[in-house]
Short mmCIF file of C-alpha atoms in Angstrom, two decimals:
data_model
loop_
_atom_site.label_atom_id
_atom_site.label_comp_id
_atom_site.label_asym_id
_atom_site.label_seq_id
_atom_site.Cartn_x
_atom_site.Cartn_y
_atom_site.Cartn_z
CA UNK A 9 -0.41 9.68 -12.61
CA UNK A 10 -2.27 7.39 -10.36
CA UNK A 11 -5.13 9.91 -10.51
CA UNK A 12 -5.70 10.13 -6.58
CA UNK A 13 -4.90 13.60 -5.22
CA UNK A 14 -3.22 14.48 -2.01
CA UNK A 15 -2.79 17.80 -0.34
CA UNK A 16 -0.19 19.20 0.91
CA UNK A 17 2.95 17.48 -0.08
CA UNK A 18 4.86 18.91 2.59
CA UNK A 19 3.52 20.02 5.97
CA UNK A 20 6.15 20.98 8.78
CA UNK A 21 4.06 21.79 12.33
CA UNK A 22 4.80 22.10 15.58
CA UNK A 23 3.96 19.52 18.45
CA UNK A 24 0.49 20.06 19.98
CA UNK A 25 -1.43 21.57 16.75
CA UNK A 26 -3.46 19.87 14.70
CA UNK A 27 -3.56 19.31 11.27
CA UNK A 28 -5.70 18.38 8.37
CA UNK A 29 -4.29 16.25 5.14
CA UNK A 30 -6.85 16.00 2.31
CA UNK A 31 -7.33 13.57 -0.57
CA UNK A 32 -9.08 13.75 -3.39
CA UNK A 33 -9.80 9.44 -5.13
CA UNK A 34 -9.94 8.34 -9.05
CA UNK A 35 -12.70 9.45 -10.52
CA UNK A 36 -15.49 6.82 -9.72
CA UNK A 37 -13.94 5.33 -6.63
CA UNK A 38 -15.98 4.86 -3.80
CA UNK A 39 -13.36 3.61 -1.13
CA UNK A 40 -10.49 5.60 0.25
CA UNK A 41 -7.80 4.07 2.27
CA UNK A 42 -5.52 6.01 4.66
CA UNK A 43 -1.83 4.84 5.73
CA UNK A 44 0.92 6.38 7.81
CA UNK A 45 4.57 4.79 6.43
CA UNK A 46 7.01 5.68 8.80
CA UNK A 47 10.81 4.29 9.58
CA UNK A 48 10.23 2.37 12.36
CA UNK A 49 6.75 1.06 11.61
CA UNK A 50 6.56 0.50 7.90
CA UNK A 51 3.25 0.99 6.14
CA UNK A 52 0.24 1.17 8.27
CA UNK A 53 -3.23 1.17 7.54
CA UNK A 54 -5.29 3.51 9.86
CA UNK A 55 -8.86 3.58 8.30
CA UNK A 56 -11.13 2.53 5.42
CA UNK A 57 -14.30 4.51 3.96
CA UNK A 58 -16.46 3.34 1.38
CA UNK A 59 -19.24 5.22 0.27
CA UNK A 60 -18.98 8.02 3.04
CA UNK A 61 -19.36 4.99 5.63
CA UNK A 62 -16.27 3.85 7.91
CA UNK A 63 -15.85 0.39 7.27
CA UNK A 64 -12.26 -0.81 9.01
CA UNK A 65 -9.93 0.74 11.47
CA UNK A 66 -6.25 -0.13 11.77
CA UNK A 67 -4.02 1.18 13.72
CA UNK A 68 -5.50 4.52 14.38
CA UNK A 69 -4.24 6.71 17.28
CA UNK A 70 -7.88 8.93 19.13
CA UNK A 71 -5.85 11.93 17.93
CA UNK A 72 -6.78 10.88 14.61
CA UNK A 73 -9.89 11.39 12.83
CA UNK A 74 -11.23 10.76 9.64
CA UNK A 75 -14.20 11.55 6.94
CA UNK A 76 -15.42 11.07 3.77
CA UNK A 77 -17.91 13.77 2.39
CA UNK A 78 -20.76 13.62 -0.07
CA UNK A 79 -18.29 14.36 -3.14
CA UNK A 80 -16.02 11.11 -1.81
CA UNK A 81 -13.02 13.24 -1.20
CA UNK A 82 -11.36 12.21 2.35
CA UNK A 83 -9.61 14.13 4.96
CA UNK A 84 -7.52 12.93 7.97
CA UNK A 85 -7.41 15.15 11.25
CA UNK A 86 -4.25 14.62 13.29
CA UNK A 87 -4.25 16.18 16.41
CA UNK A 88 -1.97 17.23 19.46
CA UNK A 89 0.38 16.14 17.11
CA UNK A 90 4.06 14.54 18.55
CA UNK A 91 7.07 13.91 17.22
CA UNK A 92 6.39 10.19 16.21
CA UNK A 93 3.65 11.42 14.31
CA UNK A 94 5.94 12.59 11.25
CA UNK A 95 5.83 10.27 8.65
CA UNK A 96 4.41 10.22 4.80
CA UNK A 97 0.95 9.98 4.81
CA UNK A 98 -0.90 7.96 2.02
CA UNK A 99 -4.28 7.94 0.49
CA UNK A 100 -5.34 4.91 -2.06
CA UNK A 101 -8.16 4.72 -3.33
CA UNK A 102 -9.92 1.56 -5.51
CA UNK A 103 -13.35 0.61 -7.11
CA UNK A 104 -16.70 -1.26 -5.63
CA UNK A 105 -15.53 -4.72 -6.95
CA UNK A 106 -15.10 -7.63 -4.95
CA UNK A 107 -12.16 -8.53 -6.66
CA UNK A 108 -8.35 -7.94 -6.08
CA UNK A 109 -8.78 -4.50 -7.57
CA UNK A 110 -5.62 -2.89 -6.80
CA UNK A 111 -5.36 0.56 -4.94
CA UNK A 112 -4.26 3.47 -6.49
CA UNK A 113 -2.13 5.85 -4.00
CA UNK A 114 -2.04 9.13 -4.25
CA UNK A 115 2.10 10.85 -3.78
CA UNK A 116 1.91 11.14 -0.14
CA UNK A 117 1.85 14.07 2.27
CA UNK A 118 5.48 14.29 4.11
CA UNK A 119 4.86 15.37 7.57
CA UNK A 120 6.84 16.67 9.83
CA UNK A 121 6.53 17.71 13.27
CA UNK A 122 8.89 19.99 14.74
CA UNK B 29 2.36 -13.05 13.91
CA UNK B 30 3.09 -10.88 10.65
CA UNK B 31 0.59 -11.72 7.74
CA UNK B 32 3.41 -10.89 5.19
CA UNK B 33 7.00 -11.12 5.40
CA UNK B 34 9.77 -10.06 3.46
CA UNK B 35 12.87 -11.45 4.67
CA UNK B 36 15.39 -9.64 2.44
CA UNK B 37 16.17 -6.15 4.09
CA UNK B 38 18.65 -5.03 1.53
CA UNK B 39 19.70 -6.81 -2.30
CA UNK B 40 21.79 -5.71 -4.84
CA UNK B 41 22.13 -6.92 -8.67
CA UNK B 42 23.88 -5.99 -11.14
CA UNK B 43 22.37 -4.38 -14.58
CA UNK B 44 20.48 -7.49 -17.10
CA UNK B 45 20.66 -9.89 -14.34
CA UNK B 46 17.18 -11.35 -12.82
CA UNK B 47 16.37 -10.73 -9.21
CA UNK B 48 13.81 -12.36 -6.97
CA UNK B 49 12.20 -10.70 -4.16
CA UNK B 50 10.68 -12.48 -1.70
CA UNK B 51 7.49 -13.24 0.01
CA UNK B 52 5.83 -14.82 2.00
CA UNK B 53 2.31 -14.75 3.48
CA UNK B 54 0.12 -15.99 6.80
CA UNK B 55 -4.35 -16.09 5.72
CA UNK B 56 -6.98 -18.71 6.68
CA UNK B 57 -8.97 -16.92 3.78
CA UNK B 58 -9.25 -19.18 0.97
CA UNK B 59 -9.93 -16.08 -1.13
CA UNK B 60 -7.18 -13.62 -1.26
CA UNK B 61 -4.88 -11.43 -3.50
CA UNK B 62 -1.60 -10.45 -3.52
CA UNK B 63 0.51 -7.56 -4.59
CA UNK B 64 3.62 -5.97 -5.32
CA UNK B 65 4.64 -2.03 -5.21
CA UNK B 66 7.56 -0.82 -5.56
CA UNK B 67 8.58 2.76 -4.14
CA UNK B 68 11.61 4.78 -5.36
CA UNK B 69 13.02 7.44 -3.84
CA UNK B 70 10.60 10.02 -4.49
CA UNK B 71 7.95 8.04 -2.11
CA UNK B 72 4.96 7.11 -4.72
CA UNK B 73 3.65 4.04 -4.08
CA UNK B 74 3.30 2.58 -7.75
CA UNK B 75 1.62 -1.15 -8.57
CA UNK B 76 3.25 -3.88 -10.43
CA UNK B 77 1.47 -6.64 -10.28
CA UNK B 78 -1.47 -8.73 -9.04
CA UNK B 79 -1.97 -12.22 -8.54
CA UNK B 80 -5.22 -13.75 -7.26
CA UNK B 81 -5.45 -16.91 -5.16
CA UNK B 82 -7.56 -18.73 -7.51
CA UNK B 83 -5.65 -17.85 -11.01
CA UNK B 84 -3.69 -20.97 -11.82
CA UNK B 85 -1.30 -19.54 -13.99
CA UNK B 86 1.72 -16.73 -12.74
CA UNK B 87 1.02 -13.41 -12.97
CA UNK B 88 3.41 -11.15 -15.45
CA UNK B 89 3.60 -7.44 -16.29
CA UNK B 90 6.35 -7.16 -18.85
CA UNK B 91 9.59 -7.62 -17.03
CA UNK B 92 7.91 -8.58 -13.77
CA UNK B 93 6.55 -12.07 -12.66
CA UNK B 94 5.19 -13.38 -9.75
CA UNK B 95 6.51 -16.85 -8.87
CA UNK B 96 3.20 -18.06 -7.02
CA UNK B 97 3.10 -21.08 -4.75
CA UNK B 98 0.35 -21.82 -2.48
CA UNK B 99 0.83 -24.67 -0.64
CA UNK B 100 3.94 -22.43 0.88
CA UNK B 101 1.81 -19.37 1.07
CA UNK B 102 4.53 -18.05 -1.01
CA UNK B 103 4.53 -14.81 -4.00
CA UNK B 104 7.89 -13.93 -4.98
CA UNK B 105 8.63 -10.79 -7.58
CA UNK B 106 10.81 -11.76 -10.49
CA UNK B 107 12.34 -8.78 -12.58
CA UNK B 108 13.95 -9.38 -14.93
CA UNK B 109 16.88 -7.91 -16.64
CA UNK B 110 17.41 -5.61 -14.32
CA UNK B 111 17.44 -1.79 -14.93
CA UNK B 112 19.17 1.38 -13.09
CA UNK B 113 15.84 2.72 -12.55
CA UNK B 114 14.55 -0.17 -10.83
CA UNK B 115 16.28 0.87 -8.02
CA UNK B 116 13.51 1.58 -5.12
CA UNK B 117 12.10 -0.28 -2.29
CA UNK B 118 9.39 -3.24 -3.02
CA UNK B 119 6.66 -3.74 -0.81
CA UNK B 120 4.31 -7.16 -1.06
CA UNK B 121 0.97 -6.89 -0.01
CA UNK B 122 -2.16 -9.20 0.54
CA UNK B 123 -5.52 -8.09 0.24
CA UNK B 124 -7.86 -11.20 2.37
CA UNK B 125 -11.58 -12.08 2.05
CA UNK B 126 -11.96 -11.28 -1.95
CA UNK B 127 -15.63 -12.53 -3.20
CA UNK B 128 -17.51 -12.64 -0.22
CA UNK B 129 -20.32 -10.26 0.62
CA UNK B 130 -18.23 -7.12 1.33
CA UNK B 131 -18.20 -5.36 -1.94
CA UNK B 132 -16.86 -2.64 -0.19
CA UNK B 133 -13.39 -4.18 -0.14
CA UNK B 134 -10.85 -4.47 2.44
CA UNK B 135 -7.59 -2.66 3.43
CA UNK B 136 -4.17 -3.79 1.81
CA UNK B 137 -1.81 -5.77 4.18
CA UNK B 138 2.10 -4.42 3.57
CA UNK B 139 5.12 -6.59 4.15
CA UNK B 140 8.28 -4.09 5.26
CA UNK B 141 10.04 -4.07 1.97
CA UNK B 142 12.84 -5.18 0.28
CA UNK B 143 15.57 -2.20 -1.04
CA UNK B 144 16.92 -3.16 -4.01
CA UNK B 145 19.92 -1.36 -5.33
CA UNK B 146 20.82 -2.12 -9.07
CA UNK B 147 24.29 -1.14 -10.08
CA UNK B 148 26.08 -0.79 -13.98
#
């Protein structure tokens, strides 16, 4: 157990809603990562938070949207969602140190989008 | 250009036998780390092993190594004696601008993986 939390495992949606994935880091962890793996792309990063602050974007679509509350969980908004949008979703989170600290990733959120 | 690269879509080994993934990496940053995961079919993304750009000496975690070599921007994953359940996909990764004023740390770089498939 990496101790990073992701909810829901599974989501199955239709094209043009919107949905919300949520993540939940290790216990102490001030940055969360998010990143879309799918078939054709591989693993991507889409955006960094650190302390409730944005600090990188990746490749991020303007459908997507992110935050990091007060508490330091994360939650990604995907919306008017297509058909390449389904992929698995990951969250990682890792400590304040400067160093190579490695990122813990939470299971993933499968999406699909019907 | 791609920052990592792993050119090995696909390798198979049999059971006890040593394997070596590669890698291979693109950074101006003198100051970087590198990583492997490796993925099985159940889609967690679970670490192996870390090597830094300034340790001198190979990273190992138990049956894996990581066959370092700078001056060709190079971090292959050793396992060795292979087991069934090693079976999974293997992503490198490289983390860039380590010790510098950014405490807040940066994003992890993935290569597209290697699938390894270990047979008996």
């Amino acid at each position: 157990d990496s101790g990073v939390t992701q909810t829901p495992k599974h989501l199955i949606t239709a094209t043009g809603q919107r949905v919300t994935l949520r993540c939940s880091p290790r216990s102490g962890d001030l940055s969360v990562y998010w990143y879309q793996q799918s078939l054709d792309q591989g693993l991507q990063f889409l955006i960094h938070y650190y302390n409730g602050e944005e600090r990188a974007k990746g490749n991020i679509l303007e459908r997507f949207s992110a935050q990091q509350f007060p508490d330091l969980h994360s939650e990604l908004n995907l919306s008017s969602l297509e058909l390449g949008d389904s992929a698995l979703y990951f969250c990682a989170s890792s400590g304040p140190s400067r160093e190579g600290t490695e990122a813990f990733f939470g299971q993933g959120t499968r999406l699909t989008v019907v | 250009a791609q920052k990592i690269t792993q050119t090995q879509p696909g390798m198979f080994v049999q059971e006890k036998e040593a394997v070596t993934l590669d890698c291979t990496y693109d950074t101006s940053d003198q100051s970087y780390g590198l990583f492997w995961y490796k993925q099985p079919s159940s889609g967690e993304m679970i670490f192996l092993i870390y090597q830094g750009s300034y340790d001198e000496q190979n990273a190992t975690e138990g049956r894996y190594s990581l066959n370092f070599q700078k001056a060709r921007k190079s971090a292959n994953l050793v396992i060795s004696a292979s087991q069934l359940g090693d079976s999974a996909m293997y992503f490198c990764a490289m983390r860039e601008g380590l010790h510098g004023a950014n405490q807040a740390g940066t994003a992890l770089i993935f290569g597209k993986g290697t699938t390894l498939s270990v047979s008996s």
